[in-house]
Tab-separated table of C-alpha atoms and ligand atoms in Angstrom:
chain	number	residue	atom	x	y	z
A	1	UNK	CA	112.923	119.293	69.929
A	2	UNK	CA	110.476	116.381	70.008
A	3	UNK	CA	110.211	114.254	73.216
A	4	UNK	CA	111.050	110.571	72.862
A	5	UNK	CA	107.878	108.378	73.169
A	6	UNK	CA	108.346	105.902	76.103
A	7	UNK	CA	109.841	102.458	75.107
A	8	UNK	CA	107.122	99.902	74.156
A	9	UNK	CA	108.745	97.287	76.010
A	10	UNK	CA	111.147	97.065	78.799
A	11	UNK	CA	114.036	94.818	79.470
A	12	UNK	CA	114.339	92.660	82.642
A	13	UNK	CA	116.689	93.993	85.274
A	14	UNK	CA	117.420	90.286	86.508
A	15	UNK	CA	117.347	86.804	85.115
A	16	UNK	CA	116.288	83.829	87.329
A	17	UNK	CA	119.028	82.351	89.213
A	18	UNK	CA	118.241	78.899	90.808
A	19	UNK	CA	118.929	78.708	94.550
A	20	UNK	CA	122.034	76.603	95.438
A	21	UNK	CA	119.577	73.765	96.436
A	22	UNK	CA	116.754	74.013	93.872
A	23	UNK	CA	113.268	72.828	94.443
A	24	UNK	CA	111.778	70.130	92.354
A	25	UNK	CA	108.378	71.535	92.646
A	26	UNK	CA	106.746	72.478	89.241
A	27	UNK	CA	109.583	71.404	87.141
A	28	UNK	CA	108.890	69.718	83.765
A	29	UNK	CA	109.522	66.091	83.046
A	30	UNK	CA	112.661	67.012	81.057
A	31	UNK	CA	113.913	69.415	83.801
A	32	UNK	CA	113.273	66.475	86.334
A	33	UNK	CA	115.319	64.063	84.235
A	34	UNK	CA	118.212	66.449	83.992
A	35	UNK	CA	118.141	66.864	87.719
A	36	UNK	CA	118.305	63.052	88.323
A	37	UNK	CA	121.167	63.054	85.816
A	38	UNK	CA	123.040	65.565	87.966
A	39	UNK	CA	122.754	63.107	91.013
A	40	UNK	CA	123.854	60.095	89.017
A	41	UNK	CA	120.589	58.337	88.168
A	42	UNK	CA	121.683	56.260	85.045
A	43	UNK	CA	120.069	57.437	81.893
A	44	UNK	CA	118.051	54.094	81.409
A	45	UNK	CA	116.265	54.442	84.830
A	46	UNK	CA	115.511	58.276	84.544
A	47	UNK	CA	112.129	57.898	82.644
A	48	UNK	CA	110.717	55.538	85.403
A	49	UNK	CA	112.081	57.568	88.151
A	50	UNK	CA	110.490	60.733	86.614
A	51	UNK	CA	107.300	59.011	86.422
A	52	UNK	CA	107.449	58.257	90.145
A	53	UNK	CA	108.468	61.764	91.284
A	54	UNK	CA	105.968	63.150	89.061
A	55	UNK	CA	103.292	61.450	90.870
A	56	UNK	CA	104.450	62.407	94.417
A	57	UNK	CA	105.254	66.099	93.343
A	58	UNK	CA	102.327	66.942	91.061
A	59	UNK	CA	99.577	64.427	91.871
A	60	UNK	CA	99.924	64.039	95.725
A	61	UNK	CA	101.535	67.333	96.489
A	62	UNK	CA	103.991	65.792	99.103
A	63	UNK	CA	106.251	68.250	101.009
A	64	UNK	CA	108.738	65.616	102.343
A	65	UNK	CA	110.991	63.116	100.232
A	66	UNK	CA	110.225	60.573	102.824
A	67	UNK	CA	106.704	60.269	101.843
A	68	UNK	CA	107.722	59.131	98.350
A	69	UNK	CA	107.379	55.559	99.206
A	70	UNK	CA	107.647	54.044	95.845
A	71	UNK	CA	111.159	55.771	95.552
A	72	UNK	CA	113.969	53.683	97.252
A	73	UNK	CA	115.316	54.901	100.350
A	74	UNK	CA	118.753	55.407	99.035
A	75	UNK	CA	117.407	57.771	96.262
A	76	UNK	CA	115.303	59.588	98.694
A	77	UNK	CA	118.406	60.432	100.687
A	78	UNK	CA	120.228	61.664	97.435
A	79	UNK	CA	117.437	63.806	96.532
A	80	UNK	CA	117.025	65.392	99.712
A	81	UNK	CA	120.674	66.246	99.796
A	82	UNK	CA	120.721	67.853	96.463
A	83	UNK	CA	117.063	69.390	96.278
A	84	UNK	CA	114.166	70.603	98.061
A	85	UNK	CA	110.253	70.516	97.921
A	86	UNK	CA	109.952	74.131	98.768
A	87	UNK	CA	107.068	76.057	97.271
A	88	UNK	CA	106.846	79.915	97.154
A	89	UNK	CA	106.603	81.135	100.636
A	90	UNK	CA	103.241	82.570	101.658
A	91	UNK	CA	104.049	85.963	103.511
A	92	UNK	CA	100.516	87.172	103.800
A	93	UNK	CA	97.054	85.787	103.498
A	94	UNK	CA	93.766	87.607	103.309
A	95	UNK	CA	90.400	85.786	103.326
A	96	UNK	CA	87.160	87.600	102.156
A	97	UNK	CA	83.808	86.831	103.726
A	98	UNK	CA	82.641	85.433	100.277
A	99	UNK	CA	85.659	83.010	100.295
A	100	UNK	CA	88.112	84.885	97.972
A	101	UNK	CA	91.684	84.393	99.092
A	102	UNK	CA	94.559	86.511	98.475
A	103	UNK	CA	98.071	85.140	98.923
A	104	UNK	CA	101.485	87.326	98.765
A	105	UNK	CA	104.176	84.951	97.682
A	106	UNK	CA	107.882	85.395	97.989
A	107	UNK	CA	110.089	84.284	95.329
A	108	UNK	CA	113.879	84.387	95.439
A	109	UNK	CA	115.777	87.304	94.123
A	110	UNK	CA	118.476	86.606	91.372
A	111	UNK	CA	120.699	89.241	92.698
A	112	UNK	CA	122.358	88.086	95.942
A	113	UNK	CA	121.548	90.397	98.851
A	114	UNK	CA	118.485	91.980	96.940
A	115	UNK	CA	115.220	91.753	98.649
A	116	UNK	CA	113.264	88.743	97.458
A	117	UNK	CA	110.679	89.314	94.800
A	118	UNK	CA	106.991	89.129	95.727
A	119	UNK	CA	103.927	88.172	93.559
A	120	UNK	CA	100.242	87.902	94.418
A	121	UNK	CA	98.020	84.954	93.587
A	122	UNK	CA	94.175	85.154	94.031
A	123	UNK	CA	91.906	82.319	94.542
A	124	UNK	CA	87.879	82.799	93.859
A	125	UNK	CA	85.620	80.005	94.845
A	126	UNK	CA	82.282	79.867	93.054
A	127	UNK	CA	79.556	77.322	93.138
A	128	UNK	CA	80.602	75.443	90.118
A	129	UNK	CA	84.393	76.171	90.123
A	130	UNK	CA	87.406	77.585	91.826
A	131	UNK	CA	89.574	79.942	89.838
A	132	UNK	CA	93.217	80.757	90.450
A	133	UNK	CA	94.627	83.879	89.102
A	134	UNK	CA	98.528	83.401	88.418
A	135	UNK	CA	101.353	85.629	87.430
A	136	UNK	CA	103.889	85.160	84.844
A	137	UNK	CA	106.460	87.970	85.452
A	138	UNK	CA	107.583	90.107	88.500
A	139	UNK	CA	106.461	93.487	86.974
A	140	UNK	CA	105.517	93.658	83.225
A	141	UNK	CA	107.232	94.013	80.025
A	142	UNK	CA	104.532	96.549	78.726
A	143	UNK	CA	103.187	99.899	79.839
A	144	UNK	CA	99.375	100.092	79.597
A	145	UNK	CA	98.528	103.525	80.679
A	146	UNK	CA	95.504	102.276	83.133
A	147	UNK	CA	97.449	99.345	84.644
A	148	UNK	CA	99.421	99.667	87.828
A	149	UNK	CA	101.793	96.862	87.079
A	150	UNK	CA	102.687	98.782	83.883
A	151	UNK	CA	104.154	101.571	85.778
A	152	UNK	CA	106.420	99.287	87.495
A	153	UNK	CA	109.825	98.075	86.107
A	154	UNK	CA	110.069	94.581	84.763
A	155	UNK	CA	112.185	92.707	87.495
A	156	UNK	CA	112.182	89.344	85.936
A	157	UNK	CA	110.554	86.546	84.302
A	158	UNK	CA	109.275	83.702	86.300
A	159	UNK	CA	110.582	80.347	85.239
A	160	UNK	CA	107.896	77.395	84.585
A	161	UNK	CA	108.429	76.175	87.975
A	162	UNK	CA	107.557	79.205	89.804
A	163	UNK	CA	104.311	79.489	87.672
A	164	UNK	CA	103.334	76.169	88.652
A	165	UNK	CA	104.554	76.695	92.313
A	166	UNK	CA	101.874	79.247	92.571
A	167	UNK	CA	99.363	76.628	91.864
A	168	UNK	CA	100.833	74.092	94.117
A	169	UNK	CA	101.211	76.542	96.992
A	170	UNK	CA	97.479	77.486	96.470
A	171	UNK	CA	96.466	73.685	96.715
A	172	UNK	CA	98.667	73.480	99.977
A	173	UNK	CA	96.896	76.447	101.506
A	174	UNK	CA	93.359	74.836	100.480
A	175	UNK	CA	94.135	71.361	101.460
A	176	UNK	CA	93.445	70.502	97.755
A	177	UNK	CA	95.488	67.308	97.530
A	178	UNK	CA	94.284	63.786	97.562
A	179	UNK	CA	95.576	62.911	101.037
A	180	UNK	CA	95.041	66.345	102.726
A	181	UNK	CA	92.255	67.469	104.827
A	182	UNK	CA	90.278	69.983	102.828
A	183	UNK	CA	90.292	73.662	104.062
A	184	UNK	CA	86.973	74.795	105.490
A	185	UNK	CA	85.782	78.326	105.574
A	186	UNK	CA	83.245	80.941	104.216
A	187	UNK	CA	82.540	80.561	100.616
A	188	UNK	CA	84.556	77.396	100.163
A	189	UNK	CA	82.485	74.448	98.742
A	190	UNK	CA	82.309	71.488	101.115
A	191	UNK	CA	81.700	68.933	98.198
A	192	UNK	CA	83.163	68.554	94.934
A	193	UNK	CA	86.364	67.222	93.418
A	194	UNK	CA	88.823	70.029	93.609
A	195	UNK	CA	88.942	73.532	94.771
A	196	UNK	CA	91.203	74.882	92.148
A	197	UNK	CA	89.635	73.850	89.013
A	198	UNK	CA	90.506	76.787	86.703
A	199	UNK	CA	93.457	79.053	86.016
A	200	UNK	CA	93.512	82.496	84.639
A	201	UNK	CA	96.994	83.827	83.625
A	202	UNK	CA	95.757	87.346	84.515
A	203	UNK	CA	98.228	88.174	87.531
A	204	UNK	CA	101.275	90.326	87.014
A	205	UNK	CA	103.001	90.244	83.740
A	206	UNK	CA	102.535	89.626	79.920
A	207	UNK	CA	102.500	85.792	79.470
A	208	UNK	CA	103.324	85.898	75.735
A	209	UNK	CA	106.603	87.742	76.591
A	210	UNK	CA	107.591	84.734	78.767
A	211	UNK	CA	106.310	82.387	76.141
A	212	UNK	CA	108.413	79.192	76.887
A	213	UNK	CA	108.036	79.245	80.474
A	214	UNK	CA	104.325	79.939	80.534
A	215	UNK	CA	103.895	77.146	77.822
A	216	UNK	CA	105.936	74.676	79.917
A	217	UNK	CA	104.302	75.565	83.305
A	218	UNK	CA	100.851	75.141	81.695
A	219	UNK	CA	101.824	71.844	80.226
A	220	UNK	CA	102.710	70.764	83.791
A	221	UNK	CA	99.446	72.130	85.036
A	222	UNK	CA	97.396	70.475	82.563
A	223	UNK	CA	99.140	67.047	82.631
A	224	UNK	CA	96.583	64.476	83.318
A	225	UNK	CA	98.880	62.362	85.609
A	226	UNK	CA	99.619	65.320	87.762
A	227	UNK	CA	97.831	68.548	88.544
A	228	UNK	CA	95.395	67.736	85.802
A	229	UNK	CA	93.609	71.001	85.013
A	230	UNK	CA	92.261	70.670	81.588
A	231	UNK	CA	93.295	73.165	79.155
A	232	UNK	CA	89.786	74.271	78.545
A	233	UNK	CA	89.764	75.473	82.128
A	234	UNK	CA	93.028	77.421	81.720
A	235	UNK	CA	92.814	80.973	80.284
A	236	UNK	CA	95.788	82.933	79.099
A	237	UNK	CA	95.299	86.720	78.767
A	238	UNK	CA	97.432	88.870	76.640
A	239	UNK	CA	97.576	92.578	75.752
A	240	UNK	CA	98.095	91.499	72.081
A	241	UNK	CA	101.462	90.043	71.341
A	242	UNK	CA	100.346	89.188	67.767
A	243	UNK	CA	103.424	86.960	66.584
A	244	UNK	CA	102.928	84.790	69.794
A	245	UNK	CA	99.015	84.340	69.505
A	246	UNK	CA	99.171	81.681	66.872
A	247	UNK	CA	102.090	79.914	68.574
A	248	UNK	CA	100.129	79.913	71.830
A	249	UNK	CA	97.328	78.357	70.116
A	250	UNK	CA	99.467	75.742	68.545
A	251	UNK	CA	101.882	74.981	71.422
A	252	UNK	CA	99.915	75.776	74.376
A	253	UNK	CA	96.341	75.239	73.449
A	254	UNK	CA	94.545	76.946	76.256
A	255	UNK	CA	91.637	79.461	76.180
A	256	UNK	CA	92.696	82.847	74.969
A	257	UNK	CA	91.522	86.291	76.373
A	258	UNK	CA	92.563	89.319	74.665
A	259	UNK	CA	92.849	92.824	76.488
A	260	UNK	CA	91.183	94.978	73.857
A	261	UNK	CA	89.811	97.980	75.820
A	262	UNK	CA	89.442	100.253	72.886
A	263	UNK	CA	87.670	99.984	69.271
A	264	UNK	CA	89.959	102.745	67.504
A	265	UNK	CA	93.606	102.473	67.081
A	266	UNK	CA	94.387	106.160	68.124
A	267	UNK	CA	92.787	105.273	71.520
A	268	UNK	CA	94.373	101.732	71.936
A	269	UNK	CA	97.746	103.245	71.032
A	270	UNK	CA	97.319	105.330	74.249
A	271	UNK	CA	95.837	102.708	76.645
A	272	UNK	CA	97.894	99.645	75.360
A	273	UNK	CA	100.937	101.159	73.770
A	274	UNK	CA	101.943	97.786	72.095
A	275	UNK	CA	99.152	98.447	69.813
A	276	UNK	CA	101.599	100.914	68.030
A	277	UNK	CA	103.504	97.764	67.028
A	278	UNK	CA	100.419	95.382	66.487
A	279	UNK	CA	97.330	97.359	65.661
A	280	UNK	CA	93.685	96.337	66.155
A	281	UNK	CA	93.237	94.785	62.729
A	282	UNK	CA	96.291	92.670	62.949
A	283	UNK	CA	95.164	91.564	66.484
A	284	UNK	CA	91.731	90.515	65.314
A	285	UNK	CA	93.177	88.711	62.440
A	286	UNK	CA	95.322	86.567	64.649
A	287	UNK	CA	92.149	85.913	66.809
A	288	UNK	CA	90.364	84.694	63.582
A	289	UNK	CA	93.249	82.352	62.949
A	290	UNK	CA	93.681	81.128	66.569
A	291	UNK	CA	94.187	77.430	66.314
A	292	UNK	CA	90.992	75.569	67.720
A	293	UNK	CA	88.764	78.616	68.089
A	294	UNK	CA	85.075	77.712	67.643
A	295	UNK	CA	81.644	78.636	69.017
A	296	UNK	CA	82.357	75.951	71.713
A	297	UNK	CA	85.961	77.385	72.339
A	298	UNK	CA	85.404	81.293	72.214
A	299	UNK	CA	87.897	83.980	72.603
A	300	UNK	CA	87.270	86.357	75.550
A	301	UNK	CA	87.601	90.124	75.007
A	302	UNK	CA	88.407	92.059	77.975
A	303	UNK	CA	87.227	95.713	77.987
A	304	UNK	CA	88.085	97.934	80.753
A	305	UNK	CA	85.509	100.658	81.348
A	306	UNK	CA	86.916	104.036	81.622
A	307	UNK	CA	84.863	107.042	82.186
A	308	UNK	CA	84.419	109.479	79.390
A	309	UNK	CA	87.320	107.460	77.569
A	310	UNK	CA	86.033	104.306	75.964
A	311	UNK	CA	82.610	103.920	77.422
A	312	UNK	CA	80.274	105.603	74.838
A	313	UNK	CA	77.331	103.654	73.340
A	314	UNK	CA	78.875	104.293	69.885
A	315	UNK	CA	81.975	102.429	71.031
A	316	UNK	CA	79.880	99.591	72.346
A	317	UNK	CA	78.284	99.196	68.840
A	318	UNK	CA	81.550	99.337	67.284
A	319	UNK	CA	82.961	96.834	69.577
A	320	UNK	CA	80.132	94.376	68.559
A	321	UNK	CA	80.849	95.167	64.815
A	322	UNK	CA	84.550	94.544	65.184
A	323	UNK	CA	84.071	91.204	66.729
A	324	UNK	CA	81.426	90.018	64.076
A	325	UNK	CA	82.529	86.562	62.783
A	326	UNK	CA	84.904	85.861	65.699
A	327	UNK	CA	83.616	83.286	68.161
A	328	UNK	CA	83.841	85.781	71.121
A	329	UNK	CA	82.724	86.410	74.566
A	330	UNK	CA	82.993	90.068	76.139
A	331	UNK	CA	84.033	90.956	79.587
A	332	UNK	CA	83.461	94.357	80.787
A	333	UNK	CA	85.869	95.204	83.559
A	334	UNK	CA	85.104	98.081	85.883
A	335	UNK	CA	88.272	99.914	86.050
A	336	UNK	CA	90.239	99.873	89.352
A	337	UNK	CA	91.907	103.084	90.280
A	338	UNK	CA	95.240	103.235	91.838
A	339	UNK	CA	97.308	106.077	93.556
A	340	UNK	CA	98.319	108.423	90.554
A	341	UNK	CA	96.098	106.819	87.878
A	342	UNK	CA	94.781	109.202	85.442
A	343	UNK	CA	91.379	107.538	84.673
A	344	UNK	CA	88.224	106.966	86.521
A	345	UNK	CA	85.887	103.994	86.482
A	346	UNK	CA	82.652	104.486	84.173
A	347	UNK	CA	79.414	105.097	86.227
A	348	UNK	CA	77.531	101.982	86.963
A	349	UNK	CA	74.611	103.443	84.890
A	350	UNK	CA	77.002	103.733	81.886
A	351	UNK	CA	78.498	100.257	82.225
A	352	UNK	CA	74.922	98.916	82.371
A	353	UNK	CA	73.929	100.863	79.120
A	354	UNK	CA	77.115	99.683	77.381
A	355	UNK	CA	76.482	96.194	78.585
A	356	UNK	CA	72.961	96.181	77.352
A	357	UNK	CA	74.138	97.050	73.852
A	358	UNK	CA	76.540	94.114	74.124
A	359	UNK	CA	74.008	91.839	75.572
A	360	UNK	CA	71.398	92.705	72.886
A	361	UNK	CA	74.005	91.639	70.265
A	362	UNK	CA	73.954	88.251	71.695
A	363	UNK	CA	76.799	88.178	74.304
A	364	UNK	CA	75.885	86.481	77.456
A	365	UNK	CA	76.390	88.332	80.852
A	366	UNK	CA	79.074	90.748	79.787
A	367	UNK	CA	79.360	92.253	83.384
A	368	UNK	CA	78.935	90.319	86.701
A	369	UNK	CA	79.403	91.774	90.438
A	370	UNK	CA	82.863	91.834	91.521
A	371	UNK	CA	84.067	89.555	94.396
A	372	UNK	CA	86.001	90.085	97.349
A	373	UNK	CA	85.308	93.454	97.954
A	374	UNK	CA	86.123	93.386	101.682
A	375	UNK	CA	89.771	92.137	101.171
A	376	UNK	CA	90.221	94.585	98.493
A	377	UNK	CA	89.456	97.269	100.835
A	378	UNK	CA	92.037	95.858	103.113
A	379	UNK	CA	94.687	95.987	100.636
A	380	UNK	CA	96.356	99.144	101.757
A	381	UNK	CA	97.046	97.229	105.049
A	382	UNK	CA	99.714	95.123	103.572
A	383	UNK	CA	103.352	96.610	103.634
A	384	UNK	CA	105.000	98.652	100.937
A	385	UNK	CA	105.994	95.936	98.327
A	386	UNK	CA	102.627	94.582	98.463
A	387	UNK	CA	101.055	98.009	97.973
A	388	UNK	CA	102.308	98.365	94.653
A	389	UNK	CA	100.586	95.318	93.713
A	390	UNK	CA	97.282	96.159	95.343
A	391	UNK	CA	95.471	97.710	92.518
A	392	UNK	CA	96.858	95.128	90.270
A	393	UNK	CA	95.393	92.589	92.276
A	394	UNK	CA	92.038	94.198	92.711
A	395	UNK	CA	91.825	94.329	88.880
A	396	UNK	CA	92.675	90.568	88.812
A	397	UNK	CA	89.780	89.781	91.087
A	398	UNK	CA	87.384	91.740	89.056
A	399	UNK	CA	88.640	90.255	85.962
A	400	UNK	CA	88.302	86.791	87.335
A	401	UNK	CA	84.904	87.443	88.833
A	402	UNK	CA	83.686	87.997	85.195
A	403	UNK	CA	85.235	85.089	83.590
A	404	UNK	CA	82.653	82.424	82.767
B	1	SAH	N1	99.299	91.111	80.603
B	1	SAH	C1	98.108	90.460	80.523
B	1	SAH	C2	97.480	89.748	81.558
B	1	SAH	C3	97.440	90.433	82.814
B	1	SAH	S1	96.311	91.812	82.944
B	1	SAH	C4	97.093	91.456	79.736
B	1	SAH	O1	97.097	92.493	79.729
B	1	SAH	O2	96.105	90.880	79.084
B	1	SAH	C5	94.757	91.073	83.184
B	1	SAH	C6	93.522	91.936	82.731
B	1	SAH	O3	93.445	93.029	83.722
B	1	SAH	C7	93.922	92.764	81.434
B	1	SAH	O4	92.674	92.756	80.776
B	1	SAH	C8	94.241	94.085	81.849
B	1	SAH	O5	94.103	95.005	80.852
B	1	SAH	C9	93.281	94.497	82.986
B	1	SAH	N2	93.791	95.420	83.894
B	1	SAH	C10	94.866	95.895	84.282
B	1	SAH	N3	94.912	97.025	85.005
B	1	SAH	C11	93.608	97.281	85.516
B	1	SAH	C12	92.786	98.160	85.992
B	1	SAH	N4	93.481	98.931	86.854
B	1	SAH	N5	91.462	98.044	86.344
B	1	SAH	C13	90.887	97.108	85.516
B	1	SAH	N6	91.461	96.235	84.764
B	1	SAH	C14	92.681	96.126	84.631
B	2	SF4	FE1	101.217	94.430	81.563
B	2	SF4	FE2	98.784	93.625	81.090
B	2	SF4	FE3	99.245	95.553	82.825
B	2	SF4	FE4	99.461	95.826	80.229
B	2	SF4	S1	97.584	95.371	81.297
B	2	SF4	S2	100.921	96.722	81.587
B	2	SF4	S3	100.317	93.834	79.651
B	2	SF4	S4	99.940	93.563	83.036
């Protein structure tokens, strides 16, 4: 009898159920318009009202309906009765000496009486930018063998508002709204326009298996009259959901990162089992045809360094050969072990040699020193739910530290 291969994709255990009094934070214009309809705002007024709300919600980041001074008192009252301005609740915060901040965020559970869900969100300040790592799912649809999130069940997809809620929540913590006092602290820039200037969809989950919510959420995040983070400063990372890659370029239009991790199908089948459905050649074809790809808008290829598994110099050369003709950047990610993981991180010497081959082929700084090491070490201090995410989060930090 042959053993059944593990399922390629998981089905969610829950769907999102909005709280009785939903929050307007992070909603799209269309959703806001519907909500206004629900409280009796006539159709002809809705566009103008949405415009007003948009400004207060996503440009100013207000937390109180009474501060929406351009909205009539009567409507403010009705809004407050039916809705909230809640953000995902921050249940834990860790701040590294280099300024990296990690928040554990609580989201409502769809099942009454079940524990609320938690996702982590990480902020990395650098001299010329501040990058926020955002999650798209609680758990993940897929099961990559080196990823801790992959070993967990998929709890549910995040709706667009919760994807944006992570950005709004981070801006609150940092004082990153026009009328707020900016946070101060180690590593945080004292000047400059915004703390959160870049977004990477590299938290928990596979963004292209929550396509509509990620698309809508990123449109809210990049809207020039609101949060206003340009699409060129947003990177969506995928394990290779080929049918949605073209769609992502056409309908979302952000920068793209591909979790490649292997140069041969037999090995990639093992590391990223989705490869059995969409093998390397198809994945690279989709990259060649990614709308808008050019030397100025390169695709990032992520390659996790696994000792004795994918880190030979022959593989480095093959990586360079495979990517020929695709406007690409390469990020070598040191593997972050987690309890029970069957891999080890490549030796630093080997990472350097591998990186040299890639560098000599014309790819700039394929590997950089990871950030936020001190708070990573403290990950295990958080409670059980969090521990499940800590390896995942460590990965996110490193991946982000290398995004240029
Ligand atoms: N699901 C998406 C985005 C989230 S994962 C994707 O897979 O692309 C973000 C990046 O972290 C991916 O490149 C992923 O392969 C990598 N990663 C996952 N676990 C890791 C680990 N333990 N060490 C290093 N990188 C890891
Ligand atoms: Fe999911 Fe990405 Fe982890 Fe794979 S690497 S299991 S796609 S989060």
